[in-house]
PDB file of C-alpha atoms in Angstrom:
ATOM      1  CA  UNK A  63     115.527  80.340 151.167  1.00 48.00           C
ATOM      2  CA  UNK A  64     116.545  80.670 147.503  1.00 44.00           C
ATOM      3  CA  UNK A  65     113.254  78.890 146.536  1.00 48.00           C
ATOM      4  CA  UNK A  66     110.786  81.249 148.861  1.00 47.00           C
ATOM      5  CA  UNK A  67     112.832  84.497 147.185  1.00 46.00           C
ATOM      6  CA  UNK A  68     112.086  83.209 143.470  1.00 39.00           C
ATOM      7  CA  UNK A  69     108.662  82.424 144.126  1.00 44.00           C
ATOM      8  CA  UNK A  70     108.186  85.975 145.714  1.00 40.00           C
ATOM      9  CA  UNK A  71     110.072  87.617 142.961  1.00 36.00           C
ATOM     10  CA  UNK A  72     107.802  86.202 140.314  1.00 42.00           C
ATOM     11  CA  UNK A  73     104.946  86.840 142.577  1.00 43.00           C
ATOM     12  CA  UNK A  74     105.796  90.570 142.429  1.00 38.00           C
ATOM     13  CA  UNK A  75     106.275  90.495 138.758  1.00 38.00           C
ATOM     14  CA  UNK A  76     102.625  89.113 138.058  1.00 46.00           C
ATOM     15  CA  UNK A  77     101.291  91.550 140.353  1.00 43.00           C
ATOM     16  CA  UNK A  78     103.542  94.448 138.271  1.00 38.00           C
ATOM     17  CA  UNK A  79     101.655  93.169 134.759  1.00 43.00           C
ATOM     18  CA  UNK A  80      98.366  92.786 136.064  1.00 45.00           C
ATOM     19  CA  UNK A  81      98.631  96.032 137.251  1.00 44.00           C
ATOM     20  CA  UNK A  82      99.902  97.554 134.046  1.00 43.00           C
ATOM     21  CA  UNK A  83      97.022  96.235 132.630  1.00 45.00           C
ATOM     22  CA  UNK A  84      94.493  97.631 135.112  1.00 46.00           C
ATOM     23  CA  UNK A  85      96.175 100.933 135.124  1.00 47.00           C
ATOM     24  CA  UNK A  86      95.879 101.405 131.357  1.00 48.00           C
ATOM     25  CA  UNK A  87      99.076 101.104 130.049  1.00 53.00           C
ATOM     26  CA  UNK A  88     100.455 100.029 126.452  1.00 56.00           C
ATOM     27  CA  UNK A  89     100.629  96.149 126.625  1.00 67.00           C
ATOM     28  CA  UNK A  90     100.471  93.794 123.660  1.00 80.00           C
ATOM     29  CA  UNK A  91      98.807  90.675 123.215  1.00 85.00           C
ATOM     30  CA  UNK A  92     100.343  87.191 121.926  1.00 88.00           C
ATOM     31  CA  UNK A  93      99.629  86.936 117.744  1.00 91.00           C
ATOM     32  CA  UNK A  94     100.577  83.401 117.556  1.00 93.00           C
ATOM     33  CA  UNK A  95      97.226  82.029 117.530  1.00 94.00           C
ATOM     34  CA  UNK A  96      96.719  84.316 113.936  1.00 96.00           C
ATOM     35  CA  UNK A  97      99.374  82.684 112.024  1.00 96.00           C
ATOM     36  CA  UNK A  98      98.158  81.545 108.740  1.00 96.00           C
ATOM     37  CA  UNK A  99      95.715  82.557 105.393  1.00 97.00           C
ATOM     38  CA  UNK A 100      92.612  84.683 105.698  1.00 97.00           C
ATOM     39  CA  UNK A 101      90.037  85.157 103.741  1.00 97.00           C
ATOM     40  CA  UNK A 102      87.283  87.892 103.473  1.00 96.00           C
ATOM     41  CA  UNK A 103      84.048  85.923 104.692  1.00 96.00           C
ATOM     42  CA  UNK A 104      82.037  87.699 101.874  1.00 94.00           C
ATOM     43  CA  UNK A 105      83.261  86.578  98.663  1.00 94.00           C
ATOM     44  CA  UNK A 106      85.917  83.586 100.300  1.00 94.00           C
ATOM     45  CA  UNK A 107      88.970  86.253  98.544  1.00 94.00           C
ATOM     46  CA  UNK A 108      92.594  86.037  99.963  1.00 95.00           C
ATOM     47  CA  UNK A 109      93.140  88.964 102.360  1.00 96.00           C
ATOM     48  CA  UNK A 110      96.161  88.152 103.488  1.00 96.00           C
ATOM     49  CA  UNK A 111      98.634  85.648 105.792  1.00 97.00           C
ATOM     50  CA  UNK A 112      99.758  86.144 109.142  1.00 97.00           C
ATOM     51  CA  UNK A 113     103.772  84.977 109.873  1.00 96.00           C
ATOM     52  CA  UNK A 114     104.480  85.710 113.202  1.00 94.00           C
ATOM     53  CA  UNK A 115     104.201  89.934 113.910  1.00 95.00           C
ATOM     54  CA  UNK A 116     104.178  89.759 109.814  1.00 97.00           C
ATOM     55  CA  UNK A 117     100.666  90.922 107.628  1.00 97.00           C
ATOM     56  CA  UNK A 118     101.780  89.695 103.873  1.00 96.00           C
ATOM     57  CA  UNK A 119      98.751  90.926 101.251  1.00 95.00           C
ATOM     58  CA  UNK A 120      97.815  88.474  98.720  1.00 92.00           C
ATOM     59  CA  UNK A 121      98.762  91.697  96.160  1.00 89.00           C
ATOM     60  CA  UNK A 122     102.862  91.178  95.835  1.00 87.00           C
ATOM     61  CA  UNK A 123     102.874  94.658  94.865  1.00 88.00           C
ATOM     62  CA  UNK A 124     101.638  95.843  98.704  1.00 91.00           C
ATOM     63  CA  UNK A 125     103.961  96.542 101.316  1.00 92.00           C
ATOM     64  CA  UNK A 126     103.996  93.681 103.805  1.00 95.00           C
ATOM     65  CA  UNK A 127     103.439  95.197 107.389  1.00 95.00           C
ATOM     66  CA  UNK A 128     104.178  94.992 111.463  1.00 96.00           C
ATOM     67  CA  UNK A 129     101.218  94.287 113.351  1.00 96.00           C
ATOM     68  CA  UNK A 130      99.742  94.145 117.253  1.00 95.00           C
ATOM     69  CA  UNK A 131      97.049  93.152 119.280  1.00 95.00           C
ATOM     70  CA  UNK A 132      96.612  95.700 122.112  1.00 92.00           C
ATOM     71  CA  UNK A 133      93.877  94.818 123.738  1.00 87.00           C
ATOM     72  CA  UNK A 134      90.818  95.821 121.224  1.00 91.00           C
ATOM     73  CA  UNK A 135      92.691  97.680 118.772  1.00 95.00           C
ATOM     74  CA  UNK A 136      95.212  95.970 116.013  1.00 95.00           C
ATOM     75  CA  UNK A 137      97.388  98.430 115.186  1.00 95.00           C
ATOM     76  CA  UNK A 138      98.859  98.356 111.736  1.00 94.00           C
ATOM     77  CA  UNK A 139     102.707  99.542 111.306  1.00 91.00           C
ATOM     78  CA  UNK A 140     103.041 101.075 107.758  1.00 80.00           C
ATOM     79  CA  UNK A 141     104.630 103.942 106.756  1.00 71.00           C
ATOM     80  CA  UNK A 142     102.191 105.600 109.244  1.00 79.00           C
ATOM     81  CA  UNK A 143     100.349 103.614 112.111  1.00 88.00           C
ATOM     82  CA  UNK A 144      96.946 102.630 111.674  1.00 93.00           C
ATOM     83  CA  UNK A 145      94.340 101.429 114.060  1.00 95.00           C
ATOM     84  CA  UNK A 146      91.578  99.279 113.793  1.00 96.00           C
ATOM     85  CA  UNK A 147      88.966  98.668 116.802  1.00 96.00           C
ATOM     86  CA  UNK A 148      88.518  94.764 117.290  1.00 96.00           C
ATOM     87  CA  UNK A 149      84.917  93.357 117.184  1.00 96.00           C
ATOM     88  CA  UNK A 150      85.674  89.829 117.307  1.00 95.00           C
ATOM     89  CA  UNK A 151      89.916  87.957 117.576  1.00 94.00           C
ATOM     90  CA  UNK A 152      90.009  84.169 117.817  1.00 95.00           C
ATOM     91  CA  UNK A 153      92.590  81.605 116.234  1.00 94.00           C
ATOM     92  CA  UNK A 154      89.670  81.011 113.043  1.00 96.00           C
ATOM     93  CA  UNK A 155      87.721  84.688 113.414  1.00 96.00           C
ATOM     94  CA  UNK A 156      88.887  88.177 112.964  1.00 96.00           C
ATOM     95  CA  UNK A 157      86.448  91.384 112.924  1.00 97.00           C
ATOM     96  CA  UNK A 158      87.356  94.362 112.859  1.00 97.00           C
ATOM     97  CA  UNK A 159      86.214  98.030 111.789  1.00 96.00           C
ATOM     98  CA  UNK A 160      87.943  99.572 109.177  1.00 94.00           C
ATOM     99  CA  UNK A 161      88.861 103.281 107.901  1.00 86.00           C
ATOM    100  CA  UNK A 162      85.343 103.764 107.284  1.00 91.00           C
ATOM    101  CA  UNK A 163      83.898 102.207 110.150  1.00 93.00           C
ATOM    102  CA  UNK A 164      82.868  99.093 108.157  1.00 95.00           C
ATOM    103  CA  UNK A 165      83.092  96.268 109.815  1.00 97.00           C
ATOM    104  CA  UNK A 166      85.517  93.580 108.119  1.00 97.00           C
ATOM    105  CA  UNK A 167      84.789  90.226 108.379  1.00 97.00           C
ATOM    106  CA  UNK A 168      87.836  87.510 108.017  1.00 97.00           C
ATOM    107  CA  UNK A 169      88.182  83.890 109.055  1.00 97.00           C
ATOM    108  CA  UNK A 170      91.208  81.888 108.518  1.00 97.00           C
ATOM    109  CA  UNK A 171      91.902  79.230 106.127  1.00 96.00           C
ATOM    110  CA  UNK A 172      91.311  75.608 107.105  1.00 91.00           C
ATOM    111  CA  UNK A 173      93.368  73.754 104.092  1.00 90.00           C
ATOM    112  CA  UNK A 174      97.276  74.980 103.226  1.00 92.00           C
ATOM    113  CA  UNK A 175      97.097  77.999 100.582  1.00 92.00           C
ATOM    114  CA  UNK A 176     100.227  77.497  98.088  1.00 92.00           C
ATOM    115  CA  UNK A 177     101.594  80.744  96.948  1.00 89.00           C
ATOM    116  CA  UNK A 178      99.985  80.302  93.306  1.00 87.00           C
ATOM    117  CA  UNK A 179      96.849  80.441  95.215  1.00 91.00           C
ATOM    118  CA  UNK A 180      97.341  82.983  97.542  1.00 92.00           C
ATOM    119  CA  UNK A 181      98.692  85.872  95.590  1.00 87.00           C
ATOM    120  CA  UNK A 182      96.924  87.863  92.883  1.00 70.00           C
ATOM    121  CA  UNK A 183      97.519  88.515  89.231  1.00 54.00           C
ATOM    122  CA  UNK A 184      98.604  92.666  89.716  1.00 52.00           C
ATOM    123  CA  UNK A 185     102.339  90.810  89.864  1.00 51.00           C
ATOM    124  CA  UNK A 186     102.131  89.890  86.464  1.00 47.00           C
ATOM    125  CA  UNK A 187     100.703  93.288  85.700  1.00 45.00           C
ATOM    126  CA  UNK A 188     103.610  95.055  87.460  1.00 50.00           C
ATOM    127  CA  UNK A 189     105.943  93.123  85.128  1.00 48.00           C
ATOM    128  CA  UNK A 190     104.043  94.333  82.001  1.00 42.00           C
ATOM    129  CA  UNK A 191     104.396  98.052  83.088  1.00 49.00           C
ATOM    130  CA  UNK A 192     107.962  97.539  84.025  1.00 61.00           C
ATOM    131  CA  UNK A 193     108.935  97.095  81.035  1.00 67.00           C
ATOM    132  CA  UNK A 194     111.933  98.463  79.234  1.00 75.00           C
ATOM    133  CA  UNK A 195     111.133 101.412  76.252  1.00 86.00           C
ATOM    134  CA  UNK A 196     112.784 103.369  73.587  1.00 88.00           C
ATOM    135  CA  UNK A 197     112.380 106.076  71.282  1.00 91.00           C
ATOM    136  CA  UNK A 198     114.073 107.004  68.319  1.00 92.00           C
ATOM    137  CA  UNK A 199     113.546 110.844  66.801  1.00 93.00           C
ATOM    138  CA  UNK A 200     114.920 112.552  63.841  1.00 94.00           C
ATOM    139  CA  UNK A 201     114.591 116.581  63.902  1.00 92.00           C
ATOM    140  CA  UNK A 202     116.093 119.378  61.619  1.00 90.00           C
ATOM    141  CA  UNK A 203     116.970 122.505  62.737  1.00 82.00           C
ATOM    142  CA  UNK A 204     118.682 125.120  60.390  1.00 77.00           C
ATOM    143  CA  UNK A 205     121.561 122.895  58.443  1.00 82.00           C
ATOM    144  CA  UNK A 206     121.935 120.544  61.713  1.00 87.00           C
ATOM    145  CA  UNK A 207     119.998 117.091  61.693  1.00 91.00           C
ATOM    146  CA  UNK A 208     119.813 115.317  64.784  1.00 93.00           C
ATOM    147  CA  UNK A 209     119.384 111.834  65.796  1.00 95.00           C
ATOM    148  CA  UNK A 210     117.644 111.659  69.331  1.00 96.00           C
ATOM    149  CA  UNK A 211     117.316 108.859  71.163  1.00 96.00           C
ATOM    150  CA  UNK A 212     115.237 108.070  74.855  1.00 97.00           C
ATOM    151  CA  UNK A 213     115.695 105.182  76.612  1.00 96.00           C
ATOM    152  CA  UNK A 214     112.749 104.582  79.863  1.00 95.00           C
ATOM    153  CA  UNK A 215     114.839 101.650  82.071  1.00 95.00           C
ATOM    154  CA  UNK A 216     112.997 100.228  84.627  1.00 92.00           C
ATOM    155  CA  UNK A 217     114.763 100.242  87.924  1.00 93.00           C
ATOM    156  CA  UNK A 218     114.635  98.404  91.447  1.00 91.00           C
ATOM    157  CA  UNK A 219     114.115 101.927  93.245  1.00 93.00           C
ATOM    158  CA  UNK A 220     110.601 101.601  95.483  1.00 92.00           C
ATOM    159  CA  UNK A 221     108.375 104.005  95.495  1.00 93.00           C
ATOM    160  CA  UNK A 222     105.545 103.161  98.083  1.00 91.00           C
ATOM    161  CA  UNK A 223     102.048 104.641  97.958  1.00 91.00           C
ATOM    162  CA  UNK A 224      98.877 104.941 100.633  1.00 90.00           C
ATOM    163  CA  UNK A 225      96.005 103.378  99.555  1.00 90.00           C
ATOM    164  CA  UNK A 226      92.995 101.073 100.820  1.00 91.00           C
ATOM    165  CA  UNK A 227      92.616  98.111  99.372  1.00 91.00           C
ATOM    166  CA  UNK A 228      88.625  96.261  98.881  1.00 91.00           C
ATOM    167  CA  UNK A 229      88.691  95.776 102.824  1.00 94.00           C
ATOM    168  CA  UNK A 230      88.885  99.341 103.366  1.00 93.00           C
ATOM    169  CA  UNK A 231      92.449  98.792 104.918  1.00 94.00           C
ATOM    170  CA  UNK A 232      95.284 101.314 104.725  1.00 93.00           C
ATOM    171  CA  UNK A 233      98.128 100.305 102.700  1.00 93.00           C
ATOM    172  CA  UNK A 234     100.930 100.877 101.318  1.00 92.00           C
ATOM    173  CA  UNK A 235     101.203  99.668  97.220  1.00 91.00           C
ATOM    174  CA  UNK A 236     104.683  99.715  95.287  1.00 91.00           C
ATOM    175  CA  UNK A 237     105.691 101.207  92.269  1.00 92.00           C
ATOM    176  CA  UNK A 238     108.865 101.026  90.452  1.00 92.00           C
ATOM    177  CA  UNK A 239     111.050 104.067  89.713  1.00 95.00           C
ATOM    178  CA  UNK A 240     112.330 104.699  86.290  1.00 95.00           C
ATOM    179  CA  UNK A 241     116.207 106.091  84.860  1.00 97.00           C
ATOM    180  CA  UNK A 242     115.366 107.438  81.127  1.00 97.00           C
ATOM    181  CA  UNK A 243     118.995 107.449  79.315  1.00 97.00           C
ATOM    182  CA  UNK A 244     118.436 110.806  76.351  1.00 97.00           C
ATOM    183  CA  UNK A 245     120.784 110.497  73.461  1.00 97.00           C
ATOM    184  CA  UNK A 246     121.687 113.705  71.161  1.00 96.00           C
ATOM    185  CA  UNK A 247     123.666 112.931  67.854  1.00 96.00           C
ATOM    186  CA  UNK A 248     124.653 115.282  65.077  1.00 93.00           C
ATOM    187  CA  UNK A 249     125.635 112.796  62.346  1.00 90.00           C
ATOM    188  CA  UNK A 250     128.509 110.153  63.686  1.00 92.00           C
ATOM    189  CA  UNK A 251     128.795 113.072  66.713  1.00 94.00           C
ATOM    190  CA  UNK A 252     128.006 112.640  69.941  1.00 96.00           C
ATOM    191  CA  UNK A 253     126.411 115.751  71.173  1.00 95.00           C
ATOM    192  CA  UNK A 254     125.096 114.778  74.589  1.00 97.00           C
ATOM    193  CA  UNK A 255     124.710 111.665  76.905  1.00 97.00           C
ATOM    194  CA  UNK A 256     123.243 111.458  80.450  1.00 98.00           C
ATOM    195  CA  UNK A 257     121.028 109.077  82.219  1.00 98.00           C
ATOM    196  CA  UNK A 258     118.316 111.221  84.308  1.00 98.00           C
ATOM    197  CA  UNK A 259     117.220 110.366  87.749  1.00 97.00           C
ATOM    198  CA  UNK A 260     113.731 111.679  89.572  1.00 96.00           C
ATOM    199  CA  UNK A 261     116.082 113.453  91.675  1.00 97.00           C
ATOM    200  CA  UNK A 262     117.892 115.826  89.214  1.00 97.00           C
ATOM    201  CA  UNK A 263     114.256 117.788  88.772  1.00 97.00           C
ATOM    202  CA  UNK A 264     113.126 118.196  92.524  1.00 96.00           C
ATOM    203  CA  UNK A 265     113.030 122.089  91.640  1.00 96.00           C
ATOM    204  CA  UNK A 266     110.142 121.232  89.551  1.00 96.00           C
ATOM    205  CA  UNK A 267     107.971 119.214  91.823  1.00 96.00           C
ATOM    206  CA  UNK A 268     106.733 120.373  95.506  1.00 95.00           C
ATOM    207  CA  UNK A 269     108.900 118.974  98.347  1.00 94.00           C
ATOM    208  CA  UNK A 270     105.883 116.599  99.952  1.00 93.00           C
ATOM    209  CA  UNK A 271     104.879 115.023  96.494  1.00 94.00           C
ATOM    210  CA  UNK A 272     108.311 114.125  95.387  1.00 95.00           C
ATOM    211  CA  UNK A 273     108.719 110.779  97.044  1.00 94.00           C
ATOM    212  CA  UNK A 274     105.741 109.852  95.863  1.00 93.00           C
ATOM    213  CA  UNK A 275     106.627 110.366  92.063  1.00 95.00           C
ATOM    214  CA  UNK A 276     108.826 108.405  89.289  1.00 95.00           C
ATOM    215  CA  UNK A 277     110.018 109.313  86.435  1.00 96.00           C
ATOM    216  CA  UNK A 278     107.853 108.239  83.833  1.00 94.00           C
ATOM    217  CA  UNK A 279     109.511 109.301  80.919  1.00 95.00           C
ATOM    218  CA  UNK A 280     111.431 112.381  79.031  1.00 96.00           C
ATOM    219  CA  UNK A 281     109.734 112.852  75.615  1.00 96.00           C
ATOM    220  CA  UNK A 282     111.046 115.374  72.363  1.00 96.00           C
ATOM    221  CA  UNK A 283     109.287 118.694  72.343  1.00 95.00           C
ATOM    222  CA  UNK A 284     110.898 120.758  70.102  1.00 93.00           C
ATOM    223  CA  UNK A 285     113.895 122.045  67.809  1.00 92.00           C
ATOM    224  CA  UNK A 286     115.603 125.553  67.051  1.00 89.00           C
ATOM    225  CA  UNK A 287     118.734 127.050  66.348  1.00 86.00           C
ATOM    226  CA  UNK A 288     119.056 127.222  70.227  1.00 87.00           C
ATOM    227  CA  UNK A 289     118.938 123.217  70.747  1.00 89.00           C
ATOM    228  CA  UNK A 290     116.635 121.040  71.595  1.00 94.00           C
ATOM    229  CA  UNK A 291     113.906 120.647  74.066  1.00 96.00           C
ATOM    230  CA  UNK A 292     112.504 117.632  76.000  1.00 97.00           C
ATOM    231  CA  UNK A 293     109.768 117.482  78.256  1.00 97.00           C
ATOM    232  CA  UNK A 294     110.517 115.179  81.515  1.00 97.00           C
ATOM    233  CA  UNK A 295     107.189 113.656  83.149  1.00 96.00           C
ATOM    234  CA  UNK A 296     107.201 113.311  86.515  1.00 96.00           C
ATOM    235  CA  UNK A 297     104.263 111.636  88.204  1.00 95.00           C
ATOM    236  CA  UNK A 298     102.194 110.377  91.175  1.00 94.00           C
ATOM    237  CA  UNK A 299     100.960 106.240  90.005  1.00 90.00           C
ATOM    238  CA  UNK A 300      97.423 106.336  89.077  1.00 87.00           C
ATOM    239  CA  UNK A 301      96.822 109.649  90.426  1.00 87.00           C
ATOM    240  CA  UNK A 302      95.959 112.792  88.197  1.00 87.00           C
ATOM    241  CA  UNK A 303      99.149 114.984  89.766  1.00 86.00           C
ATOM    242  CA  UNK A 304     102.075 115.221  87.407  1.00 93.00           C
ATOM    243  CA  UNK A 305     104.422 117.721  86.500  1.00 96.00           C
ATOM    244  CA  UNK A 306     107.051 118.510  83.791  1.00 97.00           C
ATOM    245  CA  UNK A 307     110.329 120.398  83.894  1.00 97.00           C
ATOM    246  CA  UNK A 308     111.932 120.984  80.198  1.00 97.00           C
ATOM    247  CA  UNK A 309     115.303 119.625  80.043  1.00 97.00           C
ATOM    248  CA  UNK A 310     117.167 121.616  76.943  1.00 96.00           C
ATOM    249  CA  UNK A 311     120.363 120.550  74.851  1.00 96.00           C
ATOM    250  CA  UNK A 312     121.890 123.370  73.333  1.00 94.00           C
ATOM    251  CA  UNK A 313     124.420 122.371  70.250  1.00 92.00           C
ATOM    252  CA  UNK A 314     127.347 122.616  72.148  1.00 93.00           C
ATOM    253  CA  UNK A 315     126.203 119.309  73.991  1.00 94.00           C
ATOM    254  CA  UNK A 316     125.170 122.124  77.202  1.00 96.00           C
ATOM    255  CA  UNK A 317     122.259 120.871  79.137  1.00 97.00           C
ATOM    256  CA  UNK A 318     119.816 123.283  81.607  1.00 96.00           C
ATOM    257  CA  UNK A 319     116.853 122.615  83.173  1.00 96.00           C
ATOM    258  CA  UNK A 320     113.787 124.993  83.158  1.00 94.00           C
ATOM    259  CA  UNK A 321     109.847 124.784  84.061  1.00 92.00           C
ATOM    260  CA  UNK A 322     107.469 124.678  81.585  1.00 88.00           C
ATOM    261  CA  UNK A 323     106.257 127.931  80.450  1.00 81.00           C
TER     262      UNK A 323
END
């Protein structure tokens, strides 16, 4: 009795999926057959490797991403989900139309791609731009001579990007945020001290483009009587949008912030 109820139990259940299936609803397909390296079938370039429900880009500097296979479409979890119609899935093929439309055409690996192989140089470019910076400024103003210092320190903070890559894939590319350290001295005197986070000029930048900015750098402007004014650049990686918010130290040490007139 016990064997003729199990076998009708997962009689019904088969009948349940197929079902779901017929009637259209949301079921994914099994990935395991894409584990491993592919490569763009027009120039033989590393796209990127499949670990289980895992897309890793050859490019360290991309976001790696949650994937499925639901039924044609491979649907691409990023900060947003993208779609992409299927044209062709085995376990050695993968087409697909991009974006654009384009059709992409992939096929995986046949040898074992190290990890020297597989990823790109930008990671060694990311390490040149992260680098740490300083500047050292001497201004007069009136009697007062002041020693000014800026400091640009690279940080771990993420700051992730949309952008298509040669395939014509949406992705999502990392940049590092910055903390820039400003230094005010009158003589042996400390006049002011802070280290300056994106955060502190939100005022200055429009609410949707502020997570996708870093603090580049705070640079010396001017001098007066009144103090002294730097000029803190805010902006979007290799994109023309920036913006800058004057941060002025009065001789008291005081500090205000104030848009650029």
């Amino acid at each position: 009795m016990k064997i003729k109820y199990l076998a009708i139990l997962f009689a019904l259940l088969s009948i349940v999926a197929c079902k779901g299936k017929q009637d259209g609803q949301a079921v994914d397909e099994d990935v395991a057959m894409l584990a491993g390296v592919w490569q763009n079938a027009e120039d033989d370039s590393y796209v990127f490797r499949i670990e289980g429900d895992t897309i890793y880009y050859s490019d360290r500097t991309l976001l790696p991403v949650h994937f499925r296979i639901r039924r044609d479409t491979m649907l691409i979890e990023g900060a947003t989900t993208t779609k992409y119609v299927l044209e062709q899935i085995t376990p050695n093929v993968l087409r697909f139309r991009n974006a654009s439309g384009e059709l992409v055409k992939l096929y995986k690996a046949a040898e074992k791609v190290s990890d020297a192989e597989f990823y790109s140089a930008e990671e060694t470019m990311l390490e040149v731009t992260q680098q740490l910076t300083k500047s050292d400024t001497v201004v007069v103003a009136g009697t007062k001579r002041y020693h000014c210092y800026v400091q640009v320190n690279p940080t771990t903070f993420k700051v992730v990007k949309s952008e298509m890559n040669n395939e014509g894939m949406d992705v999502g590319k990392i940049y590092y945020d910055n903390i820039v350290n400003v230094a005010v001295y009158d003589g042996a005197r400390r006049v002011y001290f802070h280290d300056f986070k994106k955060q502190e000029f939100a005022a200055f930048v429009p609410e949707e483009i502020m997570p996708l900015c870093i603090l580049s750098d705070i640079v010396y402007a001017s001098c007066s009587s009144d103090g002294i004014v730097f000029e803190a650049q805010l902006c979007v990686p290799e994109s023309a949008s920036s913006y800058i918010a004057c941060v002025r130290i009065s001789p008291e040490g005081g500090m205000s912030l104030e848009a650029k007139k």
